Amino acid sequence: MSFLSRYFVLSDHHTPQAQVPNWRVSTLRIIITSGILLCLMVFAHASSTIVEFNLAYPSLIIIGFLATMFLLLLTSYKFYTFSAHGLLLSIIAGSALMNLFVSNLELAQVGSMYMYACPILALMLLGFRTALFYSLLNIVPFYIIINDINLLNLINTTERLPNDDLYVTGLIFLLFNICIPLALARTIIAAKHLNKAVLSSNNYLKDKNALYRTFFAESNKAKIIINNKSIITDFNQLAASTFKFTDKIKESNAKIHRFFPELDQVKCKKSKHLIKYKNASFYVTCESLPDLNYEVYEFTDCTEELAIRKTLLSMEQENKRLRYSDNYTNLPNRDWFELQCERVMAKYNKDFYVVLTHSANNEYFNLKFNKKDANFLLTSAYKRLKSNTEGPLLCAHIGPGRLAFIIRAQSVKELKTKLLTEIKQTLDEDYPLLDSKCHQSFLFGFAKYDDNVKNSSKVISNASTALKQANINTPFSGYSETFSKEFLEKYEISMLLDEALQNAEIDVAYQPKVTASGECIGLEALARWDSPILGTVHPTSFVAIAEEYKLISRLTDLVIQKVCSQISYWTQAGITSVPVAINISLIDFNQADFLPKLVKYLADYNVKPHQIELELTETSLDANPAHSLKLMRILQSWGFIISVDDFGVGYSNIARLADYPINKLKLDRSLIKQITKSSRQKSLVKAIHVMCEELDIKCVAEGEETLEQVTIMDKMGCKEYQGFYFAKAMSPTDFSKHVKKFGLTFNNKKQTVKESLN
């Protein structure tokens, strides 16, 4: 099948170089091949007769026709026109020979009709003009037939082919029933293929037209077409409306650079180019059409996009500013400071110190003032640091109340004695706030940023650890491994303390408060911690850690709960109840839920408010005066006893005694310790005692250890004592045993606690 398809050129997809359609070559070959087969059939059938009668002319005619057909077949592809004309002439020659050699006139006339096929074949093979020529030529055989013209006399020969009637009628039959139908069938098939191709082309053109409308005429982007001379030849509707173009622009041969001078620099590349046109911005891309010598410029309106990008860039810059600044103070934050430290180290590769500082009374200010005022104090300190041109660099706010800066120094000694001392003097100067002056005392922690520690976060952490070791007496603290170990130890203790609070492993001991004769009139609840890992931890250690790591409120809650439980137990056991004092920290007293929690614990164990004494520090009262005064009055109205603990430590405010509703005032042990050695100290204590009597405040002496101290305080009129001279703190069990044996008397001159327990 593949051979026949190639031989008869049955495919219509390829056109020969001579631009003759395949179907015509195929039709020509079908007709020629049919003619060859007919000649072979005649020759085969008549060969015996030709040999028998020795007929020269018929044999020559048949052989001549065969040779001619083969020649025409060979030339049918490359010399198609020659071969087609040769075929038509062969048909005419065959028709003429029939008239010359067929003896029967009627049969010869039938042979003349053989020429009638020429117009049809010429129309199929060579076209309308050739068919018209052969149609006119057919007038000759038509004339011969009408007039019964006999051409036999033109040739003087007696040789006649037997059975010539069979051959003539057979050839006519086969020509009109096989050759021509096959040729017509091939032509019809070609016509169908052509029709399909036309339909496909029409669809293709429709698609192209749709694409043209989609990608050009109705495109959502403005497009302009120019020729190789940069003259505008066409533009779509969007370009016309965007740039106010009219058809006159096409007619005037206007160049595109007249409207868009910037496009003079734009070459046909896929990359975008940004241009301005009046008040709008456009991205322009150029696409070349080399086969047509045209270029298409595509304009994308990016005015809004650029506006949005500008807004986003502004937002990004704002976000960057927010990222590197504190939300409340608008000062540079820790992220900014760490980044700048690393940049300085990378650029200059020189050692420097990172210093952290905060006010020693920062927590007090946070409680006393609102956030706005606290931020004002911090910002003022920051400005003072920045104004010092010879000292701090890269100042930043890196945490609550903390400022950080870097500073160059030749040694730690220079840093402490000169640079930080000068900075401290600047920072410690009074700050104007709320129509008054506010005094701050700054503490400093520092760590070295060098080749050994190239991580800014680590250096800041080291400086923060050092700052934890600074205090009023030692305001400058440098980082060292020892401090780091102490910090880790404190952190580990805080973790164990947190676990102990969760498991209620903190015990409560009770130290009696007595009269001068030793009669117990109250107790003070003191927290005790016997850790299974650390052993016995001194209260001064774990209470300070609880305050530092924000565990003090939980510790206070546990102590209150255990005290209430113990009072309830003693009441049920028939032990005479005395008020129990509980220490309340500054953080506890300023919590909004302090009073509700306190009342709940009392209700849970059926304890009365007068059985509880609340010992407050002076700083608790002064942190938030309005809140403190209101809360103290509420507590007193409930029946709680209010006392001020450790009076005389630091800068005690005597005026506070008159301002607040205080039931008791506990003199600090440091005052009592000196009364036997210093007459001035004795006079001071006496003056405080006299004021307390005038204000109807009970004065409690704390920390007496000798009979002489008790005697002096007794002569002053002191009614209440709490010290080792009478009794040390004891467990609830030891207290119960003592009460059962000696009652509520703790007189060291008659018996000791140890003796009472034997």
CSV table of N, CA and C in Angstrom, one decimal, residues 172 220 233 315 359 421 448 644 707:
chain,number,residue,atom,x,y,z
A,172,ILE,N,-13.1,2.1,-26.0
A,172,ILE,CA,-14.1,3.2,-25.6
A,172,ILE,C,-14.7,2.9,-24.3
A,220,ASN,N,-6.1,43.8,26.8
A,220,ASN,CA,-6.2,44.7,27.9
A,220,ASN,C,-5.0,45.5,28.2
A,233,THR,N,1.9,52.2,12.2
A,233,THR,CA,1.0,51.6,11.2
A,233,THR,C,-0.3,51.2,11.8
A,315,MET,N,5.9,51.4,53.9
A,315,MET,CA,5.5,50.5,55.0
A,315,MET,C,6.6,49.6,55.4
A,359,SER,N,18.1,52.0,86.6
A,359,SER,CA,18.0,52.7,87.9
A,359,SER,C,17.8,51.7,89.0
A,421,THR,N,32.1,56.5,85.9
A,421,THR,CA,31.8,57.4,87.0
A,421,THR,C,31.2,58.7,86.4
A,448,LYS,N,33.0,42.6,78.0
A,448,LYS,CA,33.9,42.9,76.9
A,448,LYS,C,33.5,42.2,75.6
A,644,VAL,N,4.1,48.2,110.2
A,644,VAL,CA,5.2,48.6,109.2
A,644,VAL,C,6.5,47.9,109.7
A,707,LEU,N,19.6,41.1,127.9
A,707,LEU,CA,18.7,41.6,128.9
A,707,LEU,C,18.8,43.1,129.0
